[in-house]
Short mmCIF file of C-alpha atoms and ligand atoms in Angstrom, two decimals:
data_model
loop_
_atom_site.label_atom_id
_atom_site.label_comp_id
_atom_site.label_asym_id
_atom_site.label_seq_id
_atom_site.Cartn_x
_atom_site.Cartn_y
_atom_site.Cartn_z
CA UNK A 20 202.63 101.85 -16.22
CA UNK A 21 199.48 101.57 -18.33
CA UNK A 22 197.82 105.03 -19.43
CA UNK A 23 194.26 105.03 -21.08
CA UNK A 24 194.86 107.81 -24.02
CA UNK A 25 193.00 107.02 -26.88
CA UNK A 26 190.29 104.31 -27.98
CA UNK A 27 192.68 103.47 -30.58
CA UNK A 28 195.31 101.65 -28.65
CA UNK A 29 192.91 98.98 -27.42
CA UNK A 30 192.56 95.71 -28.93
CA UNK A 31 188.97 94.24 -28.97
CA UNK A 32 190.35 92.18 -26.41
CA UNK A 33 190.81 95.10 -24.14
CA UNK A 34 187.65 96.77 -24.27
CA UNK A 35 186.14 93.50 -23.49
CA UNK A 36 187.63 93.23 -20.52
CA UNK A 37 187.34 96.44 -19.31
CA UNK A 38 183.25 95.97 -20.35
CA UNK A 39 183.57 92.55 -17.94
CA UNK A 40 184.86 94.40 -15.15
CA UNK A 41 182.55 97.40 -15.09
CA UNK A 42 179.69 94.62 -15.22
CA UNK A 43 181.59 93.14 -12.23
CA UNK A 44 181.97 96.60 -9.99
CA UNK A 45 178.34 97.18 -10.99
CA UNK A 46 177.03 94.23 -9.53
CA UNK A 47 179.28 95.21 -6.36
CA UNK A 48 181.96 92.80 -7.01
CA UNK A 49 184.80 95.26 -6.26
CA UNK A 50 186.72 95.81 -3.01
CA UNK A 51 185.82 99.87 -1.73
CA UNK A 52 188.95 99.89 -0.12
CA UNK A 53 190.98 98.91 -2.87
CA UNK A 54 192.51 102.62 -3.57
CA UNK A 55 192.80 103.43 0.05
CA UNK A 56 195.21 106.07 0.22
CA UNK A 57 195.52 106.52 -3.35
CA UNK A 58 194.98 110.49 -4.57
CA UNK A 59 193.73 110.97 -7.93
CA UNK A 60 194.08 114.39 -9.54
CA UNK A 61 192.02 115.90 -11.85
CA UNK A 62 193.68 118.21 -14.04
CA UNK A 63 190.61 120.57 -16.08
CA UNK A 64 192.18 122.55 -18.34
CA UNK A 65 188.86 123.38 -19.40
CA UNK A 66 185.01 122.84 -18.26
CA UNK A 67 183.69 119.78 -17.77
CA UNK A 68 181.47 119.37 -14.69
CA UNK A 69 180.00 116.07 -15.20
CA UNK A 70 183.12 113.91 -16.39
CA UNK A 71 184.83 115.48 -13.16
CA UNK A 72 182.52 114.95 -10.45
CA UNK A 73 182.16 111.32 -12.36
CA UNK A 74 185.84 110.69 -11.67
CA UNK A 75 185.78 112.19 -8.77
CA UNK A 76 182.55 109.42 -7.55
CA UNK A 77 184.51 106.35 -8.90
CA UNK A 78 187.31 107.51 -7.05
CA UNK A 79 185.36 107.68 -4.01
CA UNK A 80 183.65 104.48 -4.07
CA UNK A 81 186.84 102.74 -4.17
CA UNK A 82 188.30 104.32 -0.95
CA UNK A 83 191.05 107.34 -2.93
CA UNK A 84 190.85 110.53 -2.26
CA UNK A 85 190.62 113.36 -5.47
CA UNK A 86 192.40 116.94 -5.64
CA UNK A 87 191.37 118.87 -8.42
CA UNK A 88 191.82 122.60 -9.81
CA UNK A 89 188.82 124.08 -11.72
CA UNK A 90 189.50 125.58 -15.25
CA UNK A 91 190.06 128.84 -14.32
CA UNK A 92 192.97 127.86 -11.69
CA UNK A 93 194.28 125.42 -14.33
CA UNK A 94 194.23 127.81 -16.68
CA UNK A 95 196.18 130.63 -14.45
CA UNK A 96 198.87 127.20 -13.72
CA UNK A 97 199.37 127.21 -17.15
CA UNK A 98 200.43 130.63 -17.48
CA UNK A 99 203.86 131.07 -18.73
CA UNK A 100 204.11 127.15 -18.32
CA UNK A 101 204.16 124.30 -20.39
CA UNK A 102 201.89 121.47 -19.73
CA UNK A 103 205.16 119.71 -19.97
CA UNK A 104 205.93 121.25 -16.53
CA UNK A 105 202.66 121.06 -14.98
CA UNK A 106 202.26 117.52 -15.81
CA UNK A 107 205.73 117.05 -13.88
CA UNK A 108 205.09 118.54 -10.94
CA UNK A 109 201.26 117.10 -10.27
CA UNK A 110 202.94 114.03 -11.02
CA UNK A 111 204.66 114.46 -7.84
CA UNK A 112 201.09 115.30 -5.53
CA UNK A 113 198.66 112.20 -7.30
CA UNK A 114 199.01 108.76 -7.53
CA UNK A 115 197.25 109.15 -11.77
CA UNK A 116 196.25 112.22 -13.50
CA UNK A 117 193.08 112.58 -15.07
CA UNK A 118 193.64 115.36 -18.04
CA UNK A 119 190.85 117.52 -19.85
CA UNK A 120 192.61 120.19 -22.26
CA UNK A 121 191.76 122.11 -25.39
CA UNK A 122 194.83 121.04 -27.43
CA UNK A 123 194.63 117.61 -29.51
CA UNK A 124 197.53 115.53 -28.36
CA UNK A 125 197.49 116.74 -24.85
CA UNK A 126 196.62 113.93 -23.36
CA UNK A 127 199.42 111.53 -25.30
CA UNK A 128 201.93 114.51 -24.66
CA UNK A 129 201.10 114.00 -21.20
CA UNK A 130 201.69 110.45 -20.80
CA UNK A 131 205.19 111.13 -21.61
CA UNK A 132 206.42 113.75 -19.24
CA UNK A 133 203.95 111.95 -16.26
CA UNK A 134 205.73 109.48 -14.10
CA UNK A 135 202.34 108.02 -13.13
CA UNK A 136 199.22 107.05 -15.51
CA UNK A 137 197.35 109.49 -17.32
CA UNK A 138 193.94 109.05 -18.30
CA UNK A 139 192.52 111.35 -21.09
CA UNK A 140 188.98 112.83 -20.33
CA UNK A 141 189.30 114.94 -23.49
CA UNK A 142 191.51 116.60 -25.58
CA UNK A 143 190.22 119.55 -27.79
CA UNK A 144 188.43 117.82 -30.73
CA UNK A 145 190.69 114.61 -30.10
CA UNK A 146 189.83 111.77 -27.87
CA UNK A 147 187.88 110.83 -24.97
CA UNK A 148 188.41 107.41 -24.83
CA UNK A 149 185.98 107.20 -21.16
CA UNK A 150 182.99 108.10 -22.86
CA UNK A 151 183.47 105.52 -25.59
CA UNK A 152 183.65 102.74 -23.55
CA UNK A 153 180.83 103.74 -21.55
CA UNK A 154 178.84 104.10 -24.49
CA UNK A 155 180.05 100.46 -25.51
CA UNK A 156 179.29 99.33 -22.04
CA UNK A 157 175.70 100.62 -22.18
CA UNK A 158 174.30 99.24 -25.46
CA UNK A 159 176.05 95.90 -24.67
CA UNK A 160 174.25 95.78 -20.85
CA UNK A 161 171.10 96.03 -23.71
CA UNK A 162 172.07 93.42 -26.18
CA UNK A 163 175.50 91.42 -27.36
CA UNK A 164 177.57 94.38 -29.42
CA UNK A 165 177.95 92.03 -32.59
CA UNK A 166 175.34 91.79 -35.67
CA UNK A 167 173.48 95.11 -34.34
CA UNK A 168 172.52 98.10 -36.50
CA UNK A 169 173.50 101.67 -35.04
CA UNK A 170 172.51 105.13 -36.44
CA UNK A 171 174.74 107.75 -35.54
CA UNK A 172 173.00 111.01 -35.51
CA UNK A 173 174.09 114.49 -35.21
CA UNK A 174 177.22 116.61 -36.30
CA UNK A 175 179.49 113.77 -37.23
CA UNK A 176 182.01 116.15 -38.89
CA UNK A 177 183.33 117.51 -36.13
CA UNK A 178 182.21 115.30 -33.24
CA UNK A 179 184.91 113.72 -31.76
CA UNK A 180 182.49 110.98 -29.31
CA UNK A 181 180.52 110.20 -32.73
CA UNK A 182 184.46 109.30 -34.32
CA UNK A 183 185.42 107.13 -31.20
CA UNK A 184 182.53 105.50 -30.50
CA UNK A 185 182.45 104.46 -34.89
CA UNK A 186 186.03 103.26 -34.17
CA UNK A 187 185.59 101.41 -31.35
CA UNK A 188 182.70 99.31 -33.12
CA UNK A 189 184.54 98.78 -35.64
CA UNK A 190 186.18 96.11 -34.32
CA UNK A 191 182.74 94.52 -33.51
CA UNK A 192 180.15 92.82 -36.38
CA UNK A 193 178.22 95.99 -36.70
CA UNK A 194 176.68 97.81 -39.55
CA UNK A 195 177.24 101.59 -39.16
CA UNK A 196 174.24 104.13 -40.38
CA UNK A 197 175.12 107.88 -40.65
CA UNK A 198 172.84 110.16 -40.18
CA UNK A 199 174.07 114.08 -40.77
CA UNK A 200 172.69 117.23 -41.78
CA UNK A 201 174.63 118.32 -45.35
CA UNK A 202 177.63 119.43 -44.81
CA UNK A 203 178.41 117.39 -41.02
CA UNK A 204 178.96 114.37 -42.82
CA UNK A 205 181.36 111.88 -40.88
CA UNK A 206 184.54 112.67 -42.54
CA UNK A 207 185.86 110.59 -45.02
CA UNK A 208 189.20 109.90 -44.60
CA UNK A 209 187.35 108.07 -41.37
CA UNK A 210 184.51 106.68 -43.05
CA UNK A 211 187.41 104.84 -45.66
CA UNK A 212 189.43 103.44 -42.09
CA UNK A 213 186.12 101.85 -40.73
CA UNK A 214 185.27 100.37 -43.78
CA UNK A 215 189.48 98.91 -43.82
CA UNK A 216 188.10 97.60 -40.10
CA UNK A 217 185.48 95.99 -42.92
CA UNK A 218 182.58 97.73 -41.43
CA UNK A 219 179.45 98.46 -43.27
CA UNK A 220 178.80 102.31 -43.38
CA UNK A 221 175.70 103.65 -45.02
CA UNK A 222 175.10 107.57 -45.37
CA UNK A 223 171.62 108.31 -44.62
CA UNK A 224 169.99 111.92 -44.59
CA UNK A 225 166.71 111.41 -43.50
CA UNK A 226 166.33 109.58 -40.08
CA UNK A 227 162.80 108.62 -40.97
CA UNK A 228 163.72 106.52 -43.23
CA UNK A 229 165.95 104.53 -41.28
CA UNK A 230 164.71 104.59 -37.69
CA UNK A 231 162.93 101.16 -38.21
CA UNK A 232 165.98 99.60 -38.84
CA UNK A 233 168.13 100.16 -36.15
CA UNK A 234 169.00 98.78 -32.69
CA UNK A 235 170.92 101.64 -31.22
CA UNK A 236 170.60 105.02 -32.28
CA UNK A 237 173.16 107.25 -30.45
CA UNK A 238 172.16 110.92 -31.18
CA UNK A 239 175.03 113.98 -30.97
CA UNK A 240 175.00 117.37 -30.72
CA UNK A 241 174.57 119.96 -34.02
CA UNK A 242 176.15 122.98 -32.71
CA UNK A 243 174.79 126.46 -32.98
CA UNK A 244 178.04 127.82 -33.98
CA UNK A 245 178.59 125.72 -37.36
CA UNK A 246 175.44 127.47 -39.63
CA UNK A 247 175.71 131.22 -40.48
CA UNK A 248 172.80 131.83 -38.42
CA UNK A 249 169.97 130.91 -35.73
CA UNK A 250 167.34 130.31 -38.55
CA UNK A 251 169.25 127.94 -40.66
CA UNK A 252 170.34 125.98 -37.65
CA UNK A 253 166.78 125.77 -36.71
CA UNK A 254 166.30 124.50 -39.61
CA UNK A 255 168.63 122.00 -39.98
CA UNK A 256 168.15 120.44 -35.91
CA UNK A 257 164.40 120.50 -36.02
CA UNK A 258 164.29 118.18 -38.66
CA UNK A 259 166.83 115.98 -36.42
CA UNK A 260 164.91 115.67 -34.01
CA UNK A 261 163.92 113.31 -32.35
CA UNK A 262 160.38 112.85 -30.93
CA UNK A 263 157.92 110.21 -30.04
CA UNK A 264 156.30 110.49 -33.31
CA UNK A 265 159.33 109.62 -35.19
CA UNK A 266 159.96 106.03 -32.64
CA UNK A 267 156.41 105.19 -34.03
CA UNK A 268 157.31 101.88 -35.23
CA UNK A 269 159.90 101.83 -34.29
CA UNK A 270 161.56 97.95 -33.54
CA UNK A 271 160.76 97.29 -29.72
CA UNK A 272 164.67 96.84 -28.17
CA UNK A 273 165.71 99.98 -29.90
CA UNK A 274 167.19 102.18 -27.51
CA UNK A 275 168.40 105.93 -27.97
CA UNK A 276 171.66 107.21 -26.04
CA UNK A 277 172.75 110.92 -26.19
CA UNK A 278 176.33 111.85 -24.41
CA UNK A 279 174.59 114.79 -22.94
CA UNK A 280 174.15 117.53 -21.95
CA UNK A 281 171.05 117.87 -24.27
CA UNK A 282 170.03 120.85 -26.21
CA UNK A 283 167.11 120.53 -28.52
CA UNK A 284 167.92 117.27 -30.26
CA UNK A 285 165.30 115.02 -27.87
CA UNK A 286 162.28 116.22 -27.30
CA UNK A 287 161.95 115.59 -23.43
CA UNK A 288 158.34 113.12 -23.95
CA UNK A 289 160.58 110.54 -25.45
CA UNK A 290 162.20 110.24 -22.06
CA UNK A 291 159.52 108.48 -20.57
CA UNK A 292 159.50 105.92 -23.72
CA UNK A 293 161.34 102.38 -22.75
CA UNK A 294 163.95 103.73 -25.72
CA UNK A 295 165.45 106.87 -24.06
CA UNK A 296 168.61 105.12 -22.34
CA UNK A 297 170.66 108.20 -22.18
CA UNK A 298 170.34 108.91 -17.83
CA UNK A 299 170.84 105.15 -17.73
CA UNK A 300 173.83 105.75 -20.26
CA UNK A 301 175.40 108.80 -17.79
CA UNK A 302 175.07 106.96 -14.76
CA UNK A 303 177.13 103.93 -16.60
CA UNK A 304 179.58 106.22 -16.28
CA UNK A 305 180.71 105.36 -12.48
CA UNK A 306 181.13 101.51 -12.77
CA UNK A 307 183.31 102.04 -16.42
CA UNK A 308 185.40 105.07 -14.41
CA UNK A 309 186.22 102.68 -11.68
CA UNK A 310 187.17 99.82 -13.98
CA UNK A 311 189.85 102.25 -15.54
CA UNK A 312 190.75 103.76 -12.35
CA UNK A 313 191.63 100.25 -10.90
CA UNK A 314 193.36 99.22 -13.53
CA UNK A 315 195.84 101.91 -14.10
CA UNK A 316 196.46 102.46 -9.79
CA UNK A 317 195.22 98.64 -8.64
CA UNK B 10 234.55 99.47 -56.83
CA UNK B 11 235.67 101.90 -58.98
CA UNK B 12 233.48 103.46 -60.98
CA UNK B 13 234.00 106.19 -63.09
CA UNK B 14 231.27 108.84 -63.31
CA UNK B 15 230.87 108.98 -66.88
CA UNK B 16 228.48 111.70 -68.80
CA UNK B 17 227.21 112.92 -65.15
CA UNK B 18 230.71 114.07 -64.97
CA UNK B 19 230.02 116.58 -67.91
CA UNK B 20 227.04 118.13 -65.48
CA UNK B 21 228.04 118.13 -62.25
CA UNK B 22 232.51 117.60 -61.17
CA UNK B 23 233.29 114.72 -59.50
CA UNK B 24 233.60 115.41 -55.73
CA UNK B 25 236.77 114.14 -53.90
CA UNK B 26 235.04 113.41 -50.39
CA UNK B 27 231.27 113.23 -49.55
CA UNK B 28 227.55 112.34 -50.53
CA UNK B 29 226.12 111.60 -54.08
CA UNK B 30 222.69 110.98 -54.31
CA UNK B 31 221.41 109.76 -57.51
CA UNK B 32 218.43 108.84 -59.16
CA UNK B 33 216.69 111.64 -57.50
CA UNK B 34 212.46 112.10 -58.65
CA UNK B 35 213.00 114.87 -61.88
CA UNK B 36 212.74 118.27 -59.69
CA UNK B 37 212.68 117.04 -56.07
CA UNK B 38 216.64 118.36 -55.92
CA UNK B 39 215.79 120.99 -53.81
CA UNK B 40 213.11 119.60 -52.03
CA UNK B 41 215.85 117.00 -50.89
CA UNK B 42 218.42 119.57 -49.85
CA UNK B 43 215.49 120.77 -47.41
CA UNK B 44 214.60 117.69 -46.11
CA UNK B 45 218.89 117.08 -45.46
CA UNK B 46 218.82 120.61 -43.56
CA UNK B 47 221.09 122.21 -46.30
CA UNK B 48 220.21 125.51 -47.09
CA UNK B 49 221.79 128.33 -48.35
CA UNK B 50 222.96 129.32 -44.61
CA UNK B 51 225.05 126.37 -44.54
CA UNK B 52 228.34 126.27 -45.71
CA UNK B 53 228.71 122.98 -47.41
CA UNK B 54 229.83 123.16 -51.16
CA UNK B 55 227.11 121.68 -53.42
CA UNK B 56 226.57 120.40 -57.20
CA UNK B 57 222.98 120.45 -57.85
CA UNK B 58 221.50 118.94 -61.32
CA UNK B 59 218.15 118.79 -62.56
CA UNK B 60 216.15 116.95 -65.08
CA UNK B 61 219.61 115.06 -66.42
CA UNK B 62 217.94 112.48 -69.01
CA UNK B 63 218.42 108.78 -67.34
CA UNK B 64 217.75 105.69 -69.52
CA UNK B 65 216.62 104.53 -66.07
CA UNK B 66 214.28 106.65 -64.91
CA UNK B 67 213.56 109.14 -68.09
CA UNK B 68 214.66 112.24 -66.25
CA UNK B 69 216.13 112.60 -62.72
CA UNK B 70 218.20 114.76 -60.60
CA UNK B 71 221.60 114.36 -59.15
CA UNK B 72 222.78 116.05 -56.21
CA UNK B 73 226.52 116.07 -54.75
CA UNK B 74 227.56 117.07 -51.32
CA UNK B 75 231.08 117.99 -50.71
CA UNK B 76 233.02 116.85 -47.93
CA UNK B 77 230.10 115.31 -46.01
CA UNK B 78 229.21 112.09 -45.74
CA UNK B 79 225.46 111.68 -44.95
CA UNK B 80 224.11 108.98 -42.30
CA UNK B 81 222.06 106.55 -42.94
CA UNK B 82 218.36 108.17 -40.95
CA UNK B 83 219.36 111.27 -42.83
CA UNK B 84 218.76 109.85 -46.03
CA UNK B 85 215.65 107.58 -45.39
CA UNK B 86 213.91 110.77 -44.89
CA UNK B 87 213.89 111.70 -48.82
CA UNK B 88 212.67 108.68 -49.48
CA UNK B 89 209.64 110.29 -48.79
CA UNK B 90 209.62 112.50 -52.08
CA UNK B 91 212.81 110.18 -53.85
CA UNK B 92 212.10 106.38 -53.09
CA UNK B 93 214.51 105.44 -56.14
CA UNK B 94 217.21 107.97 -54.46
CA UNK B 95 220.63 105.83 -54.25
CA UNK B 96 223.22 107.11 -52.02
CA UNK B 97 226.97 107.02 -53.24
CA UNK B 98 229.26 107.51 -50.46
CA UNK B 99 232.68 109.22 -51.60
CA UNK B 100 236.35 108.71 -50.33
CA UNK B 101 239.40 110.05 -52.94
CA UNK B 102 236.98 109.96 -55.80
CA UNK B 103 235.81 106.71 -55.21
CA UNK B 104 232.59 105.51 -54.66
CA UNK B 105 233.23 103.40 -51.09
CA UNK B 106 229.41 102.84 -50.40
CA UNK B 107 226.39 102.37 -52.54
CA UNK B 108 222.69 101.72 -51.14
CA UNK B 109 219.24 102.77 -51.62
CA UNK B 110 217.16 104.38 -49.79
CA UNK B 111 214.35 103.21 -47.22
CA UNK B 112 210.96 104.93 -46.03
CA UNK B 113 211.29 105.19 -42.41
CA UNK B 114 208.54 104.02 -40.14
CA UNK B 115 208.68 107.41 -38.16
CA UNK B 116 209.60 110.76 -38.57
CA UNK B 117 210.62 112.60 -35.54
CA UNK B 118 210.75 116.47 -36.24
CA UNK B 119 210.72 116.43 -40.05
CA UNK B 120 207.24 117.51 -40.83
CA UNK B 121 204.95 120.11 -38.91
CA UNK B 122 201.24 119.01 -38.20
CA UNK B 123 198.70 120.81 -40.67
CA UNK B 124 196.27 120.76 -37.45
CA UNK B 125 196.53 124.09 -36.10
CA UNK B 126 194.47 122.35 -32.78
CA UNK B 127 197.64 120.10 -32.27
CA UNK B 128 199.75 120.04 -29.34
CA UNK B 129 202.98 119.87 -31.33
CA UNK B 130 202.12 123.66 -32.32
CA UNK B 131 202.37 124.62 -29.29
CA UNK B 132 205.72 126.06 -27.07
CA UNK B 133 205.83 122.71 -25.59
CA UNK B 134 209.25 121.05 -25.20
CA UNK B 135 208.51 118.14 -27.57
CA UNK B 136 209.17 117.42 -31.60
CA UNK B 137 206.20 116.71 -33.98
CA UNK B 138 206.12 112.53 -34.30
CA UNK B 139 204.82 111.28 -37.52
CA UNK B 140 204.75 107.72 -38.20
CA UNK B 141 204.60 106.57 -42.09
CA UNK B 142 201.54 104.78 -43.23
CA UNK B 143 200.31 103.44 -46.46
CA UNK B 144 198.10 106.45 -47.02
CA UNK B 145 200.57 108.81 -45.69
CA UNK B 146 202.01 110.42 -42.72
CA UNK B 147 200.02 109.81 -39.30
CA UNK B 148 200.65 112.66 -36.38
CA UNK B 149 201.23 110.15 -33.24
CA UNK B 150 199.75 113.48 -30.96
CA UNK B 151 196.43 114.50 -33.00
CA UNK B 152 196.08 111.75 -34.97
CA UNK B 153 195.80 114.21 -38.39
CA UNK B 154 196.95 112.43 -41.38
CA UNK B 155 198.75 113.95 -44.50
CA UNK B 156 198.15 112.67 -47.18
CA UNK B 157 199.04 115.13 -49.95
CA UNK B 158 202.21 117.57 -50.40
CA UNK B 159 204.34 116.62 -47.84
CA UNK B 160 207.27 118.46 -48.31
CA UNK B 161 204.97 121.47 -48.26
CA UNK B 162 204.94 120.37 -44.41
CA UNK B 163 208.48 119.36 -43.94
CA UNK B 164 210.04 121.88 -41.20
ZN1 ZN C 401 199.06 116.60 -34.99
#
């Protein structure tokens, strides 16, 4: 029984193959049939709209059905029990479990009380491994993954899609640019196990000054919550921004990719520059979700 | 076999039946009693010495357990804080067994996660998992690594 918990169990071998056959369902070469009668459930212990209905489409498309409880229900499940419990039982009502929940570890804990695969949308500041490979599978249906340059921009203290995705091209030829506001540096402890991977990382603080020189730049989120107050942050995200004025010169393949939802960090003109890539990015998100789904139920 | 305990006999009695672990890091005595689960509350009879000079290792400390001989995954543990720990093994006075002591790959309950977003710390029905790297102790749940003080985290 294979689960999918975090980026870090898979070789580079693995995440080339599951890149090969999201390519493959994308260019319709998968049966739609091929889960018939096959229930997925998605387990939210907490809000996430977007990665559920995405599971819920992939599912779809290849002929299963989904059951799913929102985070509220979830949340009254758990009550007085143990996701120990609750993992059990749904085990029981789905053929695989797809698990969101605020605890770090939830996901691994998960996989070994479940008695069918678990696949971790997200736990608490841990890992997400669907998004990663999504995010691998979009810049490489751009260009080949090895020898590129990629800015990572954003809170990269505490961002856990900024730490998997690094991770993940790690074990590819690529030269890693950081790009944080003081103080949301990437962490380093992780910064010290990419370069072990023998990465490059460079710590950058202006984006200016590095925008010409990059291939990908994959922009994050710089929550609100982590300044002591609304004109600081201001501050801070307006000057990591990103508009079409700073793309000026930007080279020509570059393309910019954003998990999303957005807040402020791209100013909505650069979506109609050939760079933005980030509704291409979220709609990657089907073809990846039914590679994983058929190969932990096909 | 035979050995006779020499000038450690001056510091500590021999013990007739049970566990002496030599060689112990200077002042890591009781931070190996903690790690071994012995605490006051139980009711084994101990010999605890500290900072006994050692032509060996300078200074070291020697603890002796009385009629309990300890296993083999119980010991591997304090290699953690005492990696030049040896473990005499006693029957009628005798040393019977001698061996060192090994870092294990994993620790399975020993150490709580410093990550107060991990799913160990929770009421779930599972033991923290740590698995021993070169850099430190890895949590197999959150992925947090210790790196510093770990017997400050020991449970
Ligand atoms: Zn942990």
């Amino acid at each position: 029984m294979q689960h999918i918990i975090s980026i870090r169990d898979f070789t580079r071998q693995d995440l080339d193959s599951f890149l090969d056959r999201a390519e493959l369902v994308e260019r319709g070469g998968f049966d739609p049939r091929m889960l018939e009668g096959k229930i997925l459930a998605l387990l939210f212990f907490e809000p996430s709209t977007r990665t559920r209905m995405s599971f819920a489409s992939a599912m779809a498309r290849l002929g299963g059905t989904s059951i799913s409880v929102d985070s509220v229900e979830a949340s009254s499940i758990a009550k007085g029990e143990t996701l120990a419990d609750t993992i059990r039982v749904v085990s029981g009502y789905a053929d695989a479990i797809v698990l969101r929940h605020p605890k770090e570890g939830a996901a691994r804990l998960a996989s070994e009380f479940a008695t069918v695969p678990v696949i971790n949308a997200g736990d608490g500041a841990g890992q997400h491994p669907s998004q990663t490979i999504l995010d691998l599978y979009t810049i490489r249906r751009s260009m080949p993954l090895d020898g590129l340059e990629i800015g990572l921009l954003g809170d990269l203290r505490y961002g856990r899609t900024a730490h998997s995705l690094a991770h993940a091209l790690s074990l590819y030829d690529v030269t890693l640019h950081t790009i944080a506001p003081p103080g949301l540096d990437l962490p380093l402890s992780v910064v010290h196990e990419l370069r072990r991977h023998g990465m490059e990382v460079v710590k950058h603080g202006d984006v200016g000054k590095v925008i010409r020189d990059l291939d990908v730049l994959y922009v994050t989120r710089i929550q609100r919550e982590r300044f002591p107050d609304s004109a600081s942050y201001y501050d801070v995200a307006s000057s990591y921004r990103i508009t079409p004025d700073l793309l000026e010169g930007a080279r020509e393949h570059l393309i910019v990719l954003h998990p999303l939802p957005r807040v402020d960090e791209i100013d909505p003109a650069v979506d109609r520059t050939p760079f933005a890539r980030y509704f291409e990015q979220s709609r990657n998100g089907i073809p990846v979700r039914m590679a994983l789904l058929q190969e932990v139920m096909g | 076999m035979k050995k006779p305990e020499g000038k450690h006999a001056l510091i500590v009695g021999r013990i007739r039946e049970g566990t002496v672990i030599d060689h112990i890091t200077a002042g890591e005595a009781l931070n190996v009693l903690k790690i071994l689960g012995i605490t006051g509350t139980t009711d084994e009879c101990l010999s605890i010495a500290t900072n006994v000079s050692s032509g060996k290792v300078g200074k070291k400390d020697i603890v002796k357990v009385e009629g309990r001989e300890l296993r083999k995954e119980e010991v591997d543990r304090i290699a953690l804080i005492a990696p030049r720990a040896t473990i005499n093994i006693i029957r009628d006075y005798e040393v019977v067994e001698k061996k060192g002591v090994e870092i294990p790959r994993s620790l399975v309950g020993v150490v709580r996660c410093p990550n107060p977003g991990c799913i160990s710390n929770t009421s779930e029905p599972i033991e923290s998992r740590f698995e021993v790297v070169e850099r430190g102790l890895h949590c197999l749940y959150c992925d947090w690594l210790i790196t510093k003080d770990i017997t400050g985290h020991i449970i």
